[in-house]
Short mmCIF file of C-alpha atoms in Angstrom, two decimals:
data_model
loop_
_atom_site.label_atom_id
_atom_site.label_comp_id
_atom_site.label_asym_id
_atom_site.label_seq_id
_atom_site.Cartn_x
_atom_site.Cartn_y
_atom_site.Cartn_z
CA UNK A 1 35.41 141.82 83.88
CA UNK A 2 38.81 141.52 82.58
CA UNK A 3 40.47 143.57 84.80
CA UNK A 4 39.50 141.18 87.18
CA UNK A 5 40.12 137.88 85.16
CA UNK A 6 44.09 139.41 84.31
CA UNK A 7 44.22 140.73 88.18
CA UNK A 8 43.46 137.63 89.84
CA UNK A 9 45.52 135.64 86.73
CA UNK A 10 48.69 137.76 87.53
CA UNK A 11 48.02 136.79 91.23
CA UNK A 12 48.46 133.02 90.36
CA UNK A 13 51.59 133.56 88.65
CA UNK A 14 52.99 135.80 92.08
CA UNK A 15 52.34 132.45 93.66
CA UNK A 16 53.58 130.39 91.31
CA UNK A 17 56.94 132.10 90.74
CA UNK A 18 57.58 132.72 94.01
CA UNK A 19 57.27 128.75 94.41
CA UNK A 20 59.38 127.98 92.11
CA UNK A 21 62.35 130.77 92.95
CA UNK A 22 61.80 128.54 97.03
CA UNK A 23 61.90 125.61 94.59
CA UNK A 24 65.41 126.77 93.00
CA UNK A 25 67.13 128.46 95.92
CA UNK A 26 66.36 125.27 97.59
CA UNK A 27 67.64 122.99 94.88
CA UNK A 28 70.72 125.29 94.55
CA UNK A 29 71.69 125.20 98.04
CA UNK A 30 71.33 121.57 98.14
CA UNK A 31 72.96 120.43 94.89
CA UNK A 32 75.91 123.34 96.51
CA UNK A 33 76.30 121.03 98.95
CA UNK A 34 76.01 117.26 97.37
CA UNK A 35 78.77 119.12 95.13
CA UNK A 36 81.17 120.28 98.21
CA UNK A 37 80.35 117.16 99.82
CA UNK A 38 81.69 114.84 96.80
CA UNK A 39 84.54 116.79 96.61
CA UNK A 40 85.41 116.63 100.09
CA UNK A 41 84.85 113.03 99.53
CA UNK A 42 87.28 112.69 96.87
CA UNK A 43 89.99 114.72 98.42
CA UNK A 44 89.97 112.42 101.77
CA UNK A 45 89.96 109.51 99.49
CA UNK A 46 92.70 111.01 97.74
CA UNK A 47 94.47 111.82 100.66
CA UNK A 48 94.19 108.06 102.67
CA UNK A 49 94.80 106.28 98.71
CA UNK A 50 98.89 108.64 99.11
CA UNK A 51 98.51 107.00 102.83
CA UNK A 52 98.24 103.71 101.49
CA UNK A 53 100.88 104.08 98.45
CA UNK A 54 103.36 106.40 101.23
CA UNK A 55 103.58 103.16 103.14
CA UNK A 56 103.68 100.11 100.97
CA UNK A 57 106.45 101.81 99.17
CA UNK A 58 108.12 103.53 102.15
CA UNK A 59 108.11 99.90 103.16
CA UNK A 60 109.81 98.54 99.88
CA UNK A 61 112.09 100.99 99.48
CA UNK A 62 112.95 99.74 102.54
CA UNK A 63 113.55 95.76 102.00
CA UNK A 64 115.18 97.50 98.68
CA UNK A 65 117.73 98.97 100.29
CA UNK A 66 118.74 95.95 102.97
CA UNK A 67 118.52 93.81 99.83
CA UNK A 68 120.76 95.88 97.58
CA UNK A 69 123.14 96.60 100.75
CA UNK A 70 123.29 92.46 101.32
CA UNK A 71 124.37 92.43 97.66
CA UNK A 72 127.43 95.44 97.67
CA UNK A 73 128.70 93.32 101.39
CA UNK A 74 128.28 89.86 99.44
CA UNK A 75 132.27 90.03 98.90
CA UNK A 76 133.04 91.16 102.20
CA UNK A 77 130.27 88.83 103.65
CA UNK A 78 131.38 85.83 101.88
CA UNK A 79 135.04 86.82 102.77
CA UNK A 80 134.86 87.40 106.36
CA UNK A 81 132.57 83.70 106.19
CA UNK A 82 135.24 81.78 105.34
CA UNK A 83 138.14 83.66 106.51
CA UNK A 84 136.74 82.90 109.79
CA UNK A 85 136.78 79.11 109.30
CA UNK A 86 140.61 78.67 107.89
CA UNK A 87 141.07 81.37 111.13
CA UNK A 88 140.05 78.72 113.19
CA UNK A 89 141.16 75.61 110.94
CA UNK A 90 144.90 77.26 111.33
CA UNK A 91 145.01 77.76 114.94
CA UNK A 92 143.95 74.03 115.50
CA UNK A 93 146.71 72.69 112.79
CA UNK A 94 149.41 75.20 115.03
CA UNK A 95 148.45 73.80 118.10
CA UNK A 96 148.57 69.83 116.56
CA UNK A 97 152.86 70.77 115.19
CA UNK A 98 153.31 72.04 118.55
CA UNK A 99 154.90 69.11 119.35
CA UNK A 100 156.68 68.04 115.81
CA UNK A 101 159.59 69.84 115.53
CA UNK A 102 162.31 67.91 113.84
CA UNK A 103 160.19 65.68 112.94
CA UNK A 104 160.11 64.45 108.85
CA UNK A 105 157.90 66.45 106.78
CA UNK A 106 156.29 63.24 105.29
CA UNK A 107 155.36 63.06 108.92
CA UNK A 108 154.07 66.99 109.29
CA UNK A 109 151.93 66.92 106.33
CA UNK A 110 150.48 63.40 107.37
CA UNK A 111 149.12 65.49 110.97
CA UNK A 112 148.49 68.85 108.74
CA UNK A 113 145.98 65.78 106.08
CA UNK A 114 144.39 64.33 109.50
CA UNK A 115 143.66 67.80 111.44
CA UNK A 116 142.08 69.36 107.84
CA UNK A 117 140.10 65.83 107.61
CA UNK A 118 139.03 65.99 111.30
CA UNK A 119 137.60 69.37 111.14
CA UNK A 120 135.94 69.46 107.76
CA UNK A 121 134.03 66.39 110.08
CA UNK A 122 132.75 69.13 112.74
CA UNK A 123 132.52 71.68 110.44
CA UNK A 124 130.30 70.14 107.50
CA UNK A 125 129.87 73.36 105.47
CA UNK A 126 132.91 73.90 103.70
CA UNK A 127 135.79 71.83 101.43
CA UNK A 128 139.11 72.64 102.72
CA UNK A 129 141.99 72.18 100.34
CA UNK A 130 145.80 71.89 100.80
CA UNK A 131 148.41 72.53 98.71
CA UNK A 132 152.41 73.74 99.08
CA UNK A 133 153.67 77.08 98.19
CA UNK A 134 154.07 75.67 94.52
CA UNK A 135 151.17 75.50 93.60
CA UNK A 136 150.97 71.64 93.50
CA UNK A 137 147.72 70.41 95.39
CA UNK A 138 148.20 67.43 97.86
CA UNK A 139 144.89 67.50 99.75
CA UNK A 140 141.48 67.64 97.54
CA UNK A 141 138.72 69.32 99.90
CA UNK A 142 135.57 68.49 97.33
CA UNK A 143 136.48 64.79 98.11
CA UNK A 144 139.07 64.87 101.09
CA UNK A 145 141.72 62.78 98.61
CA UNK A 146 145.13 63.32 99.12
CA UNK A 147 146.72 64.27 95.66
CA UNK A 148 149.79 64.77 93.97
CA UNK A 149 148.42 67.50 90.96
CA UNK A 150 150.25 70.60 89.72
CA UNK A 151 147.10 73.20 89.66
CA UNK A 152 149.30 76.48 89.57
CA UNK A 153 148.48 77.35 86.03
CA UNK A 154 144.53 76.87 86.39
CA UNK A 155 142.69 78.96 84.83
CA UNK A 156 139.39 80.01 83.83
CA UNK A 157 136.63 81.23 81.13
CA UNK A 158 138.16 84.51 81.19
CA UNK A 159 141.90 82.99 81.16
CA UNK A 160 142.88 84.39 84.52
CA UNK A 161 145.26 82.83 86.28
CA UNK A 162 143.34 82.33 90.14
CA UNK A 163 145.47 79.67 91.69
CA UNK A 164 148.39 82.24 90.69
CA UNK A 165 146.41 85.25 92.20
CA UNK A 166 146.03 83.75 94.95
CA UNK A 167 149.11 82.80 96.29
CA UNK A 168 150.78 85.51 94.94
CA UNK A 169 147.74 87.41 97.02
CA UNK A 170 149.21 85.76 100.49
CA UNK A 171 152.90 86.25 99.77
CA UNK A 172 151.33 90.13 100.04
CA UNK A 173 148.38 90.33 103.34
CA UNK A 174 148.57 87.80 105.34
CA UNK A 175 145.68 85.54 103.35
CA UNK A 176 145.08 86.20 99.44
CA UNK A 177 142.02 85.80 97.64
CA UNK A 178 140.95 85.18 94.09
CA UNK A 179 137.47 85.26 91.90
CA UNK A 180 137.53 82.23 89.33
CA UNK A 181 134.29 82.37 86.06
CA UNK A 182 132.79 79.64 84.98
CA UNK A 183 130.38 79.24 82.36
CA UNK A 184 129.85 82.66 82.14
CA UNK A 185 130.00 85.01 84.82
CA UNK A 186 126.46 85.53 85.43
CA UNK A 187 126.72 81.38 85.96
CA UNK A 188 129.28 80.16 87.96
CA UNK A 189 131.77 82.68 90.22
CA UNK A 190 134.60 80.75 92.32
CA UNK A 191 135.66 82.40 95.34
CA UNK A 192 138.97 81.39 96.16
CA UNK A 193 140.15 82.77 100.06
CA UNK A 194 143.65 80.96 101.16
CA UNK A 195 147.06 81.22 104.11
CA UNK A 196 150.09 80.03 104.49
CA UNK A 197 149.86 78.03 107.25
CA UNK A 198 152.97 79.71 109.35
CA UNK A 199 156.96 77.94 109.54
CA UNK A 200 155.72 76.06 106.74
CA UNK A 201 155.41 75.90 102.46
CA UNK A 202 151.89 74.51 103.41
CA UNK A 203 148.55 76.42 101.80
CA UNK A 204 145.11 75.85 103.33
CA UNK A 205 142.35 77.06 100.90
CA UNK A 206 138.93 77.04 100.94
CA UNK A 207 136.49 77.44 98.06
CA UNK A 208 132.87 78.11 97.30
CA UNK A 209 130.27 79.38 94.82
CA UNK A 210 129.63 82.89 95.49
CA UNK A 211 126.21 82.22 94.27
CA UNK A 212 125.14 79.71 96.44
CA UNK A 213 126.33 81.68 99.29
CA UNK A 214 124.88 84.33 98.67
CA UNK A 215 121.40 82.10 98.24
CA UNK A 216 121.68 80.82 101.46
CA UNK A 217 121.78 84.48 103.06
CA UNK A 218 119.21 85.44 100.87
CA UNK A 219 117.17 82.26 101.87
CA UNK A 220 118.29 83.33 105.66
CA UNK A 221 117.18 86.84 104.53
CA UNK A 222 113.04 85.62 103.44
CA UNK A 223 112.88 83.12 106.36
CA UNK A 224 113.34 86.31 109.05
CA UNK A 225 111.26 88.01 107.43
CA UNK A 226 108.38 86.26 106.89
CA UNK A 227 108.54 85.24 110.82
CA UNK A 228 108.51 89.31 110.73
CA UNK A 229 105.41 89.91 108.87
CA UNK A 230 103.87 86.68 110.41
CA UNK A 231 102.23 89.03 112.85
CA UNK A 232 101.30 91.43 110.52
CA UNK A 233 98.58 92.48 108.02
CA UNK A 234 100.61 92.99 105.52
CA UNK A 235 103.37 92.17 104.09
CA UNK A 236 106.13 92.17 101.39
CA UNK A 237 106.64 89.66 98.95
CA UNK A 238 110.15 88.41 96.85
CA UNK A 239 109.38 86.90 93.34
CA UNK A 240 111.92 86.05 90.90
CA UNK A 241 112.09 86.90 86.98
CA UNK A 242 110.72 83.62 86.10
CA UNK A 243 107.76 83.02 88.91
CA UNK A 244 109.39 81.87 91.77
CA UNK A 245 107.73 83.01 94.78
CA UNK A 246 110.88 83.95 97.34
CA UNK A 247 108.51 85.72 99.39
CA UNK A 248 104.81 85.64 100.99
CA UNK A 249 102.18 85.93 103.50
CA UNK A 250 101.08 82.80 102.50
CA UNK A 251 104.17 80.18 103.57
CA UNK A 252 102.72 77.57 101.80
CA UNK A 253 103.71 79.25 98.24
CA UNK A 254 106.83 80.53 99.36
CA UNK A 255 109.54 78.42 97.09
CA UNK A 256 106.46 77.35 94.63
CA UNK A 257 106.22 78.55 90.84
CA UNK A 258 103.36 80.02 88.85
CA UNK A 259 103.71 76.64 87.39
CA UNK A 260 103.23 74.32 90.88
CA UNK A 261 101.12 76.96 92.91
CA UNK A 262 97.43 75.26 93.09
CA UNK A 263 95.57 78.05 93.10
CA UNK A 264 94.82 79.95 89.79
CA UNK A 265 93.98 83.75 91.48
CA UNK A 266 97.47 83.77 92.94
CA UNK A 267 98.71 82.75 89.44
CA UNK A 268 97.12 84.83 87.02
CA UNK A 269 97.80 87.80 89.91
CA UNK A 270 101.71 86.57 89.77
CA UNK A 271 101.92 86.60 85.91
CA UNK A 272 100.38 90.51 85.92
CA UNK A 273 103.14 91.36 88.07
CA UNK A 274 105.41 89.69 85.75
CA UNK A 275 104.34 91.16 82.82
CA UNK A 276 104.10 95.21 84.91
CA UNK A 277 107.07 95.03 86.40
CA UNK A 278 108.50 94.13 82.12
CA UNK A 279 107.40 98.25 81.50
CA UNK A 280 107.70 99.72 84.92
CA UNK A 281 110.30 98.46 87.50
CA UNK A 282 110.01 100.71 89.87
CA UNK A 283 105.84 102.09 90.64
CA UNK A 284 102.27 101.59 91.66
CA UNK A 285 100.58 98.72 89.70
CA UNK A 286 96.71 98.07 90.33
CA UNK A 287 94.98 94.76 89.98
CA UNK A 288 92.06 93.22 91.19
CA UNK A 289 92.43 90.08 93.65
CA UNK A 290 89.98 87.21 94.29
CA UNK A 291 89.15 87.65 98.12
CA UNK A 292 86.36 85.13 98.45
CA UNK A 293 86.95 83.01 95.53
CA UNK A 294 84.15 80.80 96.56
CA UNK A 295 81.51 83.72 95.97
CA UNK A 296 83.75 85.26 93.21
CA UNK A 297 84.29 88.06 95.42
CA UNK A 298 86.57 90.51 94.02
CA UNK A 299 88.74 93.42 95.40
CA UNK A 300 90.86 95.87 93.83
CA UNK A 301 94.67 96.24 95.27
CA UNK A 302 97.43 98.78 95.35
CA UNK A 303 100.73 97.63 94.62
CA UNK A 304 104.65 98.73 94.61
CA UNK A 305 106.79 96.98 92.57
CA UNK A 306 110.96 97.72 92.91
CA UNK A 307 112.99 95.40 90.05
CA UNK A 308 116.47 94.49 91.92
CA UNK A 309 118.38 94.11 87.87
CA UNK A 310 121.41 92.45 90.20
CA UNK A 311 119.25 90.22 92.42
CA UNK A 312 116.93 89.06 89.13
CA UNK A 313 114.04 89.51 92.31
CA UNK A 314 111.18 91.95 92.60
CA UNK A 315 109.72 92.86 95.68
CA UNK A 316 106.21 94.12 96.53
CA UNK A 317 103.66 95.24 98.88
CA UNK A 318 100.32 95.20 98.41
CA UNK A 319 97.17 96.38 100.48
CA UNK A 320 93.56 96.87 99.43
CA UNK A 321 92.00 99.83 98.25
CA UNK A 322 88.96 99.37 99.97
CA UNK A 323 90.78 100.06 103.55
CA UNK A 324 90.14 102.85 103.29
CA UNK A 325 85.87 101.95 103.27
CA UNK A 326 84.93 102.03 107.06
CA UNK A 327 87.07 105.42 107.18
CA UNK A 328 84.67 107.31 104.40
CA UNK A 329 81.98 106.00 105.84
CA UNK A 330 82.40 107.20 109.24
CA UNK A 331 83.08 110.73 107.35
CA UNK A 332 79.64 110.37 105.28
CA UNK A 333 77.81 109.37 108.23
CA UNK A 334 79.61 112.22 110.22
CA UNK A 335 78.88 114.84 107.30
CA UNK A 336 75.15 113.85 107.02
CA UNK A 337 74.83 114.59 110.71
CA UNK A 338 76.12 117.50 111.26
CA UNK A 339 74.74 119.16 107.67
CA UNK A 340 70.88 118.01 109.12
CA UNK A 341 72.10 119.37 112.17
CA UNK A 342 72.75 122.88 110.30
CA UNK A 343 70.48 122.82 106.97
CA UNK A 344 67.14 121.18 108.26
CA UNK A 345 66.60 124.02 111.12
CA UNK A 346 67.23 126.31 108.11
CA UNK A 347 64.68 124.84 105.36
CA UNK A 348 62.00 124.89 108.14
CA UNK A 349 62.20 128.13 108.74
CA UNK A 350 62.60 128.60 104.24
CA UNK A 351 59.47 126.79 104.41
CA UNK A 352 57.40 128.25 107.22
CA UNK A 353 58.23 131.99 105.44
CA UNK A 354 57.11 130.76 101.88
CA UNK A 355 53.71 129.65 103.55
CA UNK A 356 53.19 132.38 105.38
CA UNK A 357 53.80 134.67 102.01
CA UNK A 358 51.51 132.40 100.34
CA UNK A 359 48.96 132.41 102.18
CA UNK A 360 48.80 136.31 102.51
CA UNK A 361 49.06 136.17 98.42
CA UNK A 362 46.23 133.98 98.76
CA UNK A 363 44.15 136.30 101.31
CA UNK A 364 44.85 138.93 99.77
CA UNK A 365 43.90 137.50 96.45
CA UNK A 366 40.70 136.80 97.32
CA UNK A 367 39.98 140.69 99.09
CA UNK A 368 40.93 141.62 96.24
CA UNK A 369 38.66 139.13 94.10
CA UNK A 370 35.83 140.28 97.36
CA UNK A 371 36.32 144.08 96.70
CA UNK A 372 35.36 143.64 92.75
CA UNK A 373 32.69 141.68 93.45
CA UNK A 374 31.46 144.81 95.99
CA UNK A 375 32.41 147.54 93.29
CA UNK A 376 30.88 145.76 90.30
CA UNK A 377 26.95 145.42 92.50
CA UNK A 378 27.28 149.10 93.70
CA UNK A 379 27.51 149.65 90.65
CA UNK A 380 25.30 147.92 88.95
CA UNK A 381 22.69 149.20 91.29
CA UNK A 382 23.37 152.59 90.98
CA UNK A 383 23.40 152.10 87.34
CA UNK A 384 19.58 150.88 86.81
CA UNK A 385 17.95 153.63 89.23
CA UNK A 386 19.15 156.38 86.62
CA UNK A 387 17.46 157.84 84.95
CA UNK A 388 20.18 158.06 82.28
CA UNK A 389 21.38 155.42 79.91
CA UNK A 390 24.62 154.08 80.73
CA UNK A 391 26.33 151.91 78.06
CA UNK A 392 29.77 150.98 77.99
CA UNK A 393 32.27 150.31 75.51
CA UNK A 394 35.40 149.15 74.56
CA UNK A 395 37.74 150.96 71.17
CA UNK A 396 36.05 148.33 68.78
CA UNK A 397 32.91 149.62 69.73
CA UNK A 398 32.03 146.06 71.65
CA UNK A 399 29.12 147.10 74.32
CA UNK A 400 30.81 145.80 77.76
CA UNK A 401 27.97 146.76 79.84
CA UNK A 402 24.59 148.38 79.28
CA UNK A 403 21.67 149.54 82.43
CA UNK A 404 18.94 148.38 82.11
CA UNK A 405 16.99 151.88 80.99
CA UNK A 406 19.59 151.41 77.75
#
């Protein structure tokens, strides 16, 4: 009887262990597929994020190179711009003096002044001054008044004789240049460009603040970019270090600073960018942005920034990290479909094999039990018809079986 129970117990153990083995093998395979899938998903997300970073970095660096080139060529651009105006005015003066040979100097001077004033009315963009070769100012281009002031010894904040420098340059070249600095280099840099009117002792020159001309060029550049990005999904933004918005996808905040912008989420973003740029003037930053200010929905944005110290501006470009979501979702769905098509048949076959094995084990268990019962009945029948006493004990003397005679 004990052996019978032991055999039944062993068969049950076999069934349980087989079920556990199947579950472990199946579970291990599923876990492995999940881990591999998650690794693939992480790799895809990294690749897509890197592509976004590469795109926005490339866009920012391209615009930075344009702005740096604009700054590097500022003096040449300024000189060409002013010189073109001077050359046009010089031509007009020379034409007006063609029929004035032999006229008194005062008459010639009056004609030159009249031509300058008329040209200034038409031009309206620059101030033109007239002085003689000895440094005596005759026409003040800022007020358009005739004067008689010696400005040859005029100096800037660095004691530079800028008028003398321009006249000397005119003597050596057909056109002269000089820079004058007032209130510190960063505050006001004035550019002087002049030429000698042919056949006279008069010098025609113009002067303008170079930083003002730079701001004009930058404003034109920002307007061109604003129009360029108006049909794009994203856009480069430009801020100065005080939080003034020079360029933005939203044209309504261009020209406003963080103190006058009404949207608090935009202000928070500007403040965050300014703080981060102080610690990391070039590189990537991430921040939470309210995509829907009404519902409070936020989105994570990646931004690449580049501070141009010479211009005092931050050039950046931001993109939503969630741009990857649609691609990742498609990847997940496609991967699940392929895995199900591949794994479900395998799992079904394993399940069928397991069921068949289990049924075989159960059948064998029942057959073994039945054989034991038949043998037991046969043995009892034989022991009862014998004339001998049959007594079976274990090693300890416990009686396990006796026939009727015993």
